[in-house]
Amino acid sequence: MTSLDSSPVVPAAVPPARAVHGPDPAKQIPPAAVARLTIYLRALNTLLSEGVERVSSESLAEASGVSSSTLRKDLSHVGSYGTRGVGYEVQYLSRHISAALGLTHDWKVAIVGAGNLGKALARYGGFESRGFDVVAIFDADQMVVGNEVGWLRVSDVADLETVLQRTGANMVVLALPAAVAQQICDRVVAAGVHSILSFAPVMLQVPDGVNLRKVDMATELQILAYHAQRGQTPEQTA
């Protein structure tokens, strides 16, 4: 099982058509650095939308909430080192990080579970702008099957394998109750999808070679409560 836990200075002129390659596939980027790369990418894309062409490491680090040394170390994992005094070419670095994160691939996402969470995810407009195309949504409730969610029509989970194949989905989001999550997860894996994001409140078992990321809202709130408590004065906790 592969489990993934819970967003440089370049030459002065970079041709727009310059090829951008990700890091050596054999070189594993630390999970914490991967998480921070997504943050750098979001900051870079904001700069692009504002028409900014070049940014210093200090400014990019500040916008991302990290130190300059952490930023430079993280970028070294994707082959971006830089030269002092020039700054980062925003468009090139954005493309470079996107390639390192695999965002230059064609990612098609299917959501299993058309409850409140599944419907909210299906309607979220931010996926497409970040390279993810939601192509299907499923549910077992026959009162829900056939309903429209955004531009999608809810498919019967009984047809899971057929729809996954027809849409070419290569990522699946599980927004399911714990009782059925493992069964559906097994079907997803058997259908050939090896990238799964699970919101189900249960530990899922997957074979080697399957990337499973679990999002546990309750756990995240507990961690947040811990840090909030540590930040309180003794009078506040009394």
Short mmCIF file of C-alpha atoms in Angstrom, two decimals:
data_model
loop_
_atom_site.label_atom_id
_atom_site.label_comp_id
_atom_site.label_asym_id
_atom_site.label_seq_id
_atom_site.Cartn_x
_atom_site.Cartn_y
_atom_site.Cartn_z
CA MET A 1 0.00 0.00 0.00
CA THR A 2 1.23 3.48 -0.85
CA SER A 3 -0.26 5.97 1.56
CA LEU A 4 0.08 9.71 1.05
CA ASP A 5 -0.51 11.79 4.21
CA SER A 6 -2.93 15.05 4.69
CA SER A 7 -0.36 24.40 -1.93
CA PRO A 8 15.18 29.74 -8.83
CA VAL A 9 16.40 31.86 -10.48
CA VAL A 10 16.22 31.18 -14.20
CA PRO A 11 17.79 32.88 -17.22
CA ALA A 12 16.42 36.33 -17.98
CA ALA A 13 14.68 35.15 -21.14
CA VAL A 14 12.76 31.88 -21.20
CA PRO A 15 11.03 31.05 -24.49
CA PRO A 16 7.30 30.34 -23.93
CA ALA A 17 7.58 27.02 -25.75
CA ARG A 18 10.47 25.83 -23.63
CA ALA A 19 9.97 22.21 -22.60
CA VAL A 20 9.45 21.66 -18.91
CA HIS A 21 10.18 18.28 -17.40
CA GLY A 22 9.43 17.03 -13.93
CA PRO A 23 12.04 15.59 -11.56
CA ASP A 24 13.65 12.23 -12.02
CA PRO A 25 10.82 9.70 -11.32
CA ALA A 26 13.26 7.65 -9.26
CA LYS A 27 13.82 10.62 -6.91
CA GLN A 28 11.14 10.81 -4.25
CA ILE A 29 10.13 14.30 -3.11
CA PRO A 30 9.42 14.38 0.66
CA PRO A 31 5.66 14.52 1.39
CA ALA A 32 5.99 17.79 3.34
CA ALA A 33 7.79 19.39 0.38
CA VAL A 34 5.08 18.15 -2.01
CA ALA A 35 2.45 19.86 0.15
CA ARG A 36 4.42 23.11 0.12
CA LEU A 37 4.96 22.93 -3.65
CA THR A 38 1.18 23.11 -4.10
CA ILE A 39 1.18 26.30 -2.01
CA TYR A 40 4.00 27.81 -4.10
CA LEU A 41 2.06 26.94 -7.25
CA ARG A 42 -1.06 28.68 -5.96
CA ALA A 43 0.98 31.79 -5.11
CA LEU A 44 2.65 31.76 -8.53
CA ASN A 45 -0.68 31.42 -10.33
CA THR A 46 -2.00 34.38 -8.35
CA LEU A 47 1.02 36.40 -9.47
CA LEU A 48 0.41 35.34 -13.07
CA SER A 49 -3.20 36.52 -12.87
CA GLU A 50 -1.89 39.89 -11.65
CA GLY A 51 0.54 40.18 -14.57
CA VAL A 52 3.68 39.73 -12.46
CA GLU A 53 6.54 38.30 -14.54
CA ARG A 54 9.31 37.88 -11.96
CA VAL A 55 9.41 37.40 -8.20
CA SER A 56 12.16 37.18 -5.60
CA SER A 57 12.58 34.17 -3.35
CA GLU A 58 11.82 36.37 -0.34
CA SER A 59 8.53 37.60 -1.82
CA LEU A 60 7.43 34.14 -2.93
CA ALA A 61 8.35 32.66 0.44
CA GLU A 62 6.41 35.38 2.27
CA ALA A 63 3.36 34.85 0.06
CA SER A 64 3.55 31.12 0.82
CA GLY A 65 4.09 31.45 4.56
CA VAL A 66 7.53 29.78 4.65
CA SER A 67 11.13 30.87 5.05
CA SER A 68 13.32 31.63 2.03
CA SER A 69 15.63 28.73 2.94
CA THR A 70 12.70 26.29 3.02
CA LEU A 71 11.49 27.57 -0.33
CA ARG A 72 14.90 27.15 -1.95
CA LYS A 73 15.32 23.66 -0.51
CA ASP A 74 11.89 22.58 -1.74
CA LEU A 75 12.54 23.93 -5.23
CA SER A 76 15.83 22.06 -5.35
CA HIS A 77 13.80 18.82 -5.30
CA VAL A 78 12.30 19.75 -8.65
CA GLY A 79 15.59 20.93 -10.15
CA SER A 80 15.12 24.68 -9.67
CA TYR A 81 18.12 26.32 -7.98
CA GLY A 82 18.49 29.86 -9.27
CA THR A 83 21.00 32.67 -9.17
CA ARG A 84 21.12 35.42 -6.57
CA GLY A 85 19.75 38.81 -7.58
CA VAL A 86 17.71 37.77 -10.61
CA GLY A 87 14.52 36.30 -9.13
CA TYR A 88 12.19 33.63 -10.44
CA GLU A 89 10.49 33.85 -13.83
CA VAL A 90 6.92 33.28 -12.65
CA GLN A 91 5.44 31.55 -15.69
CA TYR A 92 8.36 29.17 -16.11
CA LEU A 93 8.49 28.23 -12.43
CA SER A 94 4.73 27.66 -12.39
CA ARG A 95 5.03 25.27 -15.33
CA HIS A 96 8.05 23.59 -13.76
CA ILE A 97 6.27 22.89 -10.46
CA SER A 98 3.14 21.76 -12.32
CA ALA A 99 5.23 19.23 -14.23
CA ALA A 100 6.87 18.01 -11.01
CA LEU A 101 3.45 17.53 -9.38
CA GLY A 102 2.10 15.66 -12.40
CA LEU A 103 -0.40 18.39 -13.23
CA THR A 104 0.54 18.41 -16.89
CA HIS A 105 -1.17 15.03 -17.25
CA ASP A 106 -4.84 14.59 -18.11
CA TRP A 107 -6.49 13.87 -14.74
CA LYS A 108 -10.11 12.75 -14.85
CA VAL A 109 -11.87 12.45 -11.52
CA ALA A 110 -14.90 10.36 -10.54
CA ILE A 111 -16.74 10.95 -7.26
CA VAL A 112 -18.46 8.04 -5.54
CA GLY A 113 -21.18 9.30 -3.22
CA ALA A 114 -23.69 12.00 -4.16
CA GLY A 115 -24.53 13.14 -0.65
CA ASN A 116 -23.89 16.68 0.57
CA LEU A 117 -20.09 16.31 0.41
CA GLY A 118 -20.03 14.57 -2.96
CA LYS A 119 -22.34 17.15 -4.51
CA ALA A 120 -20.28 20.01 -3.10
CA LEU A 121 -17.11 18.50 -4.55
CA ALA A 122 -18.74 17.95 -7.94
CA ARG A 123 -19.86 21.58 -8.07
CA TYR A 124 -16.55 23.04 -6.96
CA GLY A 125 -15.22 25.24 -9.75
CA GLY A 126 -11.59 25.21 -8.64
CA PHE A 127 -10.73 21.71 -9.84
CA GLU A 128 -10.70 22.46 -13.55
CA SER A 129 -8.41 25.46 -13.19
CA ARG A 130 -5.91 23.23 -11.39
CA GLY A 131 -5.91 20.47 -13.98
CA PHE A 132 -8.64 18.13 -12.70
CA ASP A 133 -11.71 17.31 -14.78
CA VAL A 134 -14.61 15.81 -12.80
CA VAL A 135 -16.15 13.37 -15.27
CA ALA A 136 -18.60 11.27 -13.21
CA ILE A 137 -20.49 11.03 -9.93
CA PHE A 138 -22.12 7.88 -8.52
CA ASP A 139 -24.64 6.89 -5.88
CA ALA A 140 -26.53 3.77 -4.82
CA ASP A 141 -29.76 5.56 -3.87
CA GLN A 142 -32.21 5.12 -6.75
CA MET A 143 -33.93 8.35 -5.66
CA VAL A 144 -30.67 10.15 -6.43
CA VAL A 145 -29.50 8.26 -9.53
CA GLY A 146 -30.33 10.26 -12.65
CA ASN A 147 -30.42 13.61 -10.87
CA GLU A 148 -28.21 16.40 -12.16
CA VAL A 149 -25.32 17.71 -10.05
CA GLY A 150 -23.76 20.68 -11.78
CA TRP A 151 -23.32 19.54 -15.38
CA LEU A 152 -23.10 15.84 -14.40
CA ARG A 153 -25.85 13.26 -14.11
CA VAL A 154 -25.59 10.87 -11.16
CA SER A 155 -24.76 7.34 -12.33
CA ASP A 156 -25.78 4.14 -10.55
CA VAL A 157 -22.86 2.75 -8.55
CA ALA A 158 -23.84 -0.66 -9.94
CA ASP A 159 -22.42 0.62 -13.24
CA LEU A 160 -19.19 1.84 -11.62
CA GLU A 161 -16.74 -0.18 -13.70
CA THR A 162 -18.48 0.57 -17.00
CA VAL A 163 -18.64 4.31 -16.39
CA LEU A 164 -15.05 4.51 -15.15
CA GLN A 165 -13.90 2.84 -18.34
CA ARG A 166 -16.12 4.97 -20.59
CA THR A 167 -15.04 8.28 -19.03
CA GLY A 168 -11.38 7.34 -18.72
CA ALA A 169 -11.38 8.30 -15.02
CA ASN A 170 -7.95 7.83 -13.46
CA MET A 171 -8.67 9.30 -10.01
CA VAL A 172 -11.56 8.50 -7.67
CA VAL A 173 -12.86 10.40 -4.67
CA LEU A 174 -14.75 8.33 -2.10
CA ALA A 175 -17.38 10.37 -0.24
CA LEU A 176 -18.99 7.34 1.38
CA PRO A 177 -20.12 5.93 4.73
CA ALA A 178 -17.59 3.68 6.44
CA ALA A 179 -19.74 0.56 6.02
CA VAL A 180 -19.43 0.47 2.22
CA ALA A 181 -16.13 2.27 1.63
CA GLN A 182 -13.85 -0.80 1.53
CA GLN A 183 -16.12 -2.67 -0.88
CA ILE A 184 -16.28 0.27 -3.27
CA CYS A 185 -12.56 0.90 -2.89
CA ASP A 186 -11.87 -2.72 -3.91
CA ARG A 187 -14.04 -2.32 -7.01
CA VAL A 188 -12.28 0.92 -7.95
CA VAL A 189 -8.87 -0.74 -7.69
CA ALA A 190 -10.05 -3.79 -9.65
CA ALA A 191 -11.29 -1.42 -12.36
CA GLY A 192 -7.73 -0.16 -12.76
CA VAL A 193 -7.85 3.18 -10.91
CA HIS A 194 -4.82 3.47 -8.63
CA SER A 195 -5.21 7.02 -7.27
CA ILE A 196 -7.87 7.35 -4.56
CA LEU A 197 -8.85 10.18 -2.22
CA SER A 198 -11.03 8.98 0.65
CA PHE A 199 -13.26 11.02 2.93
CA ALA A 200 -14.69 7.85 4.47
CA PRO A 201 -14.20 7.67 8.27
CA VAL A 202 -12.40 4.32 8.13
CA MET A 203 -8.91 2.99 7.35
CA LEU A 204 -8.97 1.42 3.90
CA GLN A 205 -6.68 -1.36 2.72
CA VAL A 206 -5.27 -1.17 -0.79
CA PRO A 207 -2.62 -3.22 -2.63
CA ASP A 208 0.93 -2.07 -3.28
CA GLY A 209 1.06 0.37 -6.14
CA VAL A 210 -2.22 2.09 -5.23
CA ASN A 211 -1.93 5.65 -3.94
CA LEU A 212 -4.45 6.30 -1.18
CA ARG A 213 -4.86 9.66 0.53
CA LYS A 214 -7.25 9.92 3.47
CA VAL A 215 -8.93 13.15 4.53
CA ASP A 216 -10.34 12.92 8.07
CA MET A 217 -12.18 16.12 9.02
CA ALA A 218 -12.51 15.13 12.69
CA THR A 219 -8.78 14.42 13.01
CA GLU A 220 -7.90 17.75 11.41
CA LEU A 221 -10.21 19.55 13.85
CA GLN A 222 -8.60 17.71 16.78
CA ILE A 223 -5.14 18.79 15.61
CA LEU A 224 -6.42 22.35 15.21
CA ALA A 225 -7.88 22.24 18.73
CA TYR A 226 -4.52 21.07 20.10
CA HIS A 227 -2.66 23.99 18.53
CA ALA A 228 -5.37 26.45 19.55
CA GLN A 229 -5.13 25.25 23.15
CA ARG A 230 -1.35 25.63 23.17
CA GLY A 231 -1.77 29.22 22.02
CA GLN A 232 -4.06 30.13 24.92
CA THR A 233 -2.88 31.82 28.11
CA PRO A 234 -3.24 30.00 31.45
CA GLU A 235 -6.13 32.33 32.31
CA GLN A 236 -7.97 31.32 29.15
CA THR A 237 -7.60 27.59 29.85
CA ALA A 238 -8.60 27.87 33.54
#
